Coordinates of C-alpha atoms in Angstrom, one line a residue:
M1 CA -11.7 -25.6 -22.7
D2 CA -8.3 -26.7 -21.4
L3 CA -8.3 -23.5 -19.4
L4 CA -11.6 -24.6 -17.7
I5 CA -10.2 -28.0 -16.7
E6 CA -7.1 -26.4 -15.2
A7 CA -9.3 -23.9 -13.3
F8 CA -11.6 -26.7 -12.1
A9 CA -8.6 -28.6 -10.7
R10 CA -7.7 -25.5 -8.7
T11 CA -11.2 -25.0 -7.6
L12 CA -11.3 -28.5 -6.1
T13 CA -8.8 -27.4 -3.4
Q14 CA -11.6 -25.3 -1.8
Y15 CA -14.6 -27.2 -3.2
P16 CA -13.7 -30.9 -3.3
D17 CA -17.3 -31.9 -4.0
A18 CA -17.6 -29.8 -7.1
E19 CA -18.3 -31.5 -10.4
L20 CA -17.4 -30.2 -13.9
V21 CA -19.9 -31.3 -16.6
I22 CA -18.7 -30.7 -20.2
V23 CA -21.3 -30.9 -22.9
G24 CA -20.3 -31.2 -26.5
N25 CA -18.0 -33.0 -28.9
G26 CA -15.2 -31.8 -31.0
P27 CA -11.7 -32.5 -32.2
E28 CA -10.2 -31.6 -28.8
L29 CA -12.2 -34.0 -26.8
D30 CA -9.5 -36.7 -26.4
N31 CA -7.0 -34.0 -25.5
L32 CA -9.3 -32.6 -22.8
K33 CA -9.8 -36.1 -21.3
N34 CA -6.1 -36.6 -21.3
Q35 CA -5.5 -33.3 -19.6
A36 CA -8.1 -34.0 -16.9
A37 CA -6.5 -37.5 -16.3
S38 CA -3.0 -36.0 -16.2
L39 CA -4.3 -33.6 -13.5
G40 CA -5.5 -36.6 -11.5
L41 CA -9.2 -35.7 -12.0
P42 CA -11.5 -38.7 -12.1
L43 CA -13.4 -39.0 -15.4
R44 CA -17.0 -39.9 -15.8
S45 CA -19.2 -40.4 -18.9
K46 CA -22.8 -39.7 -19.6
E47 CA -23.6 -43.4 -18.9
E48 CA -22.3 -43.0 -15.4
N49 CA -24.9 -40.4 -14.6
G50 CA -25.9 -42.0 -11.3
V51 CA -22.4 -42.5 -10.1
D52 CA -21.0 -40.1 -7.5
G53 CA -19.6 -37.2 -9.5
R54 CA -17.9 -35.2 -6.7
G55 CA -14.5 -34.0 -7.7
C56 CA -14.8 -35.4 -11.2
V57 CA -15.0 -34.2 -14.8
R58 CA -18.1 -35.7 -16.6
F59 CA -17.9 -35.7 -20.4
I60 CA -21.4 -35.8 -21.7
G61 CA -20.9 -35.5 -25.4
A62 CA -23.2 -33.6 -27.8
V63 CA -26.7 -33.0 -26.5
Y64 CA -29.4 -32.1 -29.1
D65 CA -32.5 -32.7 -27.0
P66 CA -33.6 -29.5 -25.3
K67 CA -35.1 -31.5 -22.4
E68 CA -31.8 -33.4 -21.8
L69 CA -29.8 -30.2 -22.0
G70 CA -32.3 -28.6 -19.6
A71 CA -31.7 -31.4 -17.1
Y72 CA -28.0 -30.6 -17.0
M73 CA -28.6 -26.9 -16.8
N74 CA -31.0 -27.3 -13.9
E75 CA -28.3 -29.2 -12.0
A76 CA -25.7 -26.5 -12.6
T77 CA -24.7 -23.8 -10.2
V78 CA -22.5 -21.7 -12.6
Y79 CA -22.2 -21.7 -16.4
V80 CA -18.6 -21.2 -17.6
L81 CA -17.9 -20.4 -21.3
A82 CA -14.1 -20.9 -21.7
G83 CA -14.1 -20.0 -25.4
M84 CA -16.5 -18.8 -28.0
G85 CA -20.0 -20.0 -27.5
G86 CA -22.6 -18.6 -29.7
L87 CA -26.1 -19.4 -28.3
S88 CA -24.8 -21.4 -25.4
I89 CA -24.8 -18.2 -23.2
N90 CA -28.5 -17.7 -24.1
D91 CA -29.2 -21.3 -23.1
A92 CA -27.5 -20.9 -19.7
M93 CA -29.2 -17.6 -19.0
T94 CA -32.6 -19.1 -19.8
Y95 CA -32.0 -21.6 -16.9
A96 CA -31.2 -18.7 -14.5
L97 CA -27.5 -19.4 -14.4
P98 CA -24.8 -16.8 -13.8
V99 CA -22.3 -16.8 -16.7
V100 CA -18.5 -16.7 -16.3
C101 CA -16.8 -15.9 -19.6
S102 CA -14.1 -13.9 -21.3
V103 CA -14.7 -11.4 -24.0
C104 CA -13.6 -13.3 -27.2
D105 CA -15.5 -11.5 -29.9
S106 CA -17.5 -8.9 -27.8
T107 CA -20.8 -10.6 -28.4
E108 CA -20.6 -11.7 -24.8
R109 CA -21.0 -8.1 -23.7
D110 CA -24.4 -8.0 -25.4
L111 CA -25.6 -10.6 -22.9
V112 CA -23.4 -10.5 -19.8
T113 CA -22.7 -7.5 -17.6
D114 CA -19.8 -8.0 -15.3
G115 CA -21.1 -8.2 -11.7
R116 CA -24.8 -8.1 -12.8
N117 CA -25.5 -11.4 -14.3
G118 CA -22.1 -12.9 -14.6
L119 CA -18.4 -12.3 -14.3
F120 CA -15.7 -11.8 -16.9
F121 CA -12.3 -13.4 -16.6
R122 CA -9.1 -12.4 -18.4
D123 CA -8.9 -14.3 -21.7
G124 CA -6.4 -17.2 -21.5
D125 CA -5.8 -16.7 -17.8
A126 CA -6.5 -19.8 -15.6
D127 CA -5.9 -17.8 -12.4
S128 CA -8.5 -15.3 -13.4
L129 CA -11.0 -18.0 -14.3
T130 CA -10.4 -19.9 -11.1
E131 CA -10.9 -16.6 -9.1
K132 CA -14.3 -15.9 -10.8
I133 CA -15.6 -19.5 -10.2
L134 CA -14.5 -19.4 -6.6
Q135 CA -16.1 -16.0 -6.1
L136 CA -19.5 -17.4 -7.2
L137 CA -19.2 -20.7 -5.3
A138 CA -18.4 -18.8 -2.2
S139 CA -21.6 -16.7 -2.3
P140 CA -24.7 -18.8 -3.1
Q141 CA -26.9 -15.7 -2.6
E142 CA -24.8 -13.7 -5.2
C143 CA -24.9 -16.7 -7.5
R144 CA -28.7 -16.9 -7.3
R145 CA -29.1 -13.2 -7.7
M146 CA -27.0 -13.1 -10.9
G147 CA -28.8 -16.2 -12.2
Q148 CA -32.2 -14.5 -11.7
E149 CA -30.9 -11.4 -13.5
S150 CA -29.7 -13.7 -16.4
E151 CA -33.2 -15.1 -16.7
R152 CA -34.8 -11.7 -16.5
I153 CA -32.6 -10.4 -19.3
I154 CA -33.5 -13.3 -21.6
R155 CA -37.2 -13.0 -20.8
E156 CA -37.4 -9.2 -21.2
Q157 CA -34.7 -8.4 -23.8
I158 CA -33.9 -11.5 -25.8
N159 CA -37.3 -12.8 -26.9
I160 CA -39.0 -13.2 -30.3
D161 CA -40.6 -9.7 -30.1
T162 CA -37.5 -7.7 -29.2
V163 CA -35.3 -9.7 -31.6
S164 CA -37.8 -9.3 -34.5
E165 CA -38.0 -5.5 -33.8
R166 CA -34.2 -5.2 -34.0
Y167 CA -34.2 -7.1 -37.3
L168 CA -37.0 -5.0 -38.8
K169 CA -35.1 -1.8 -37.7
A170 CA -31.9 -3.1 -39.2
F171 CA -33.6 -3.9 -42.5
A172 CA -35.4 -0.5 -42.6
D173 CA -32.1 1.3 -41.9
F174 CA -30.4 -0.7 -44.7
L175 CA -33.2 0.0 -47.2
R176 CA -33.0 3.8 -46.4
R177 CA -29.4 3.9 -47.6

């Protein structure tokens, strides 16, 4: 996540009205806030939701309510996963967002195809992450196209029917052994 804050600070040189919204809690939260402050980035909290967020980092905290999470996703232009994310990529894709991520444990490749519904950056490389964010922000049409593809993938390939089929096939293969 520290990589994302660094990349965001660089992104502001070309997009000074951008806002970074970080959802979640964890042991690194204070370090991330300190990093953002040391880079001169204004910090906002969830409670300051109506306050002008241009050029700032907004730390929301943990969000467990799907409607609340959806409200943040609906306001987003790009979803960046700077580490390992589990189901968070699925959530972003459901809201028709292009995904920017590295390949940490290769599960990302199951959902994201570089250039199709998102972009991969080199793991641990803030320059690469900045480049991918800027690429999407520079092309709203491309951003929208990738987001629509994300939503299509979730709707057609990652739904209860297809996932159930895969589980049944895996169980059947296991039982045949």
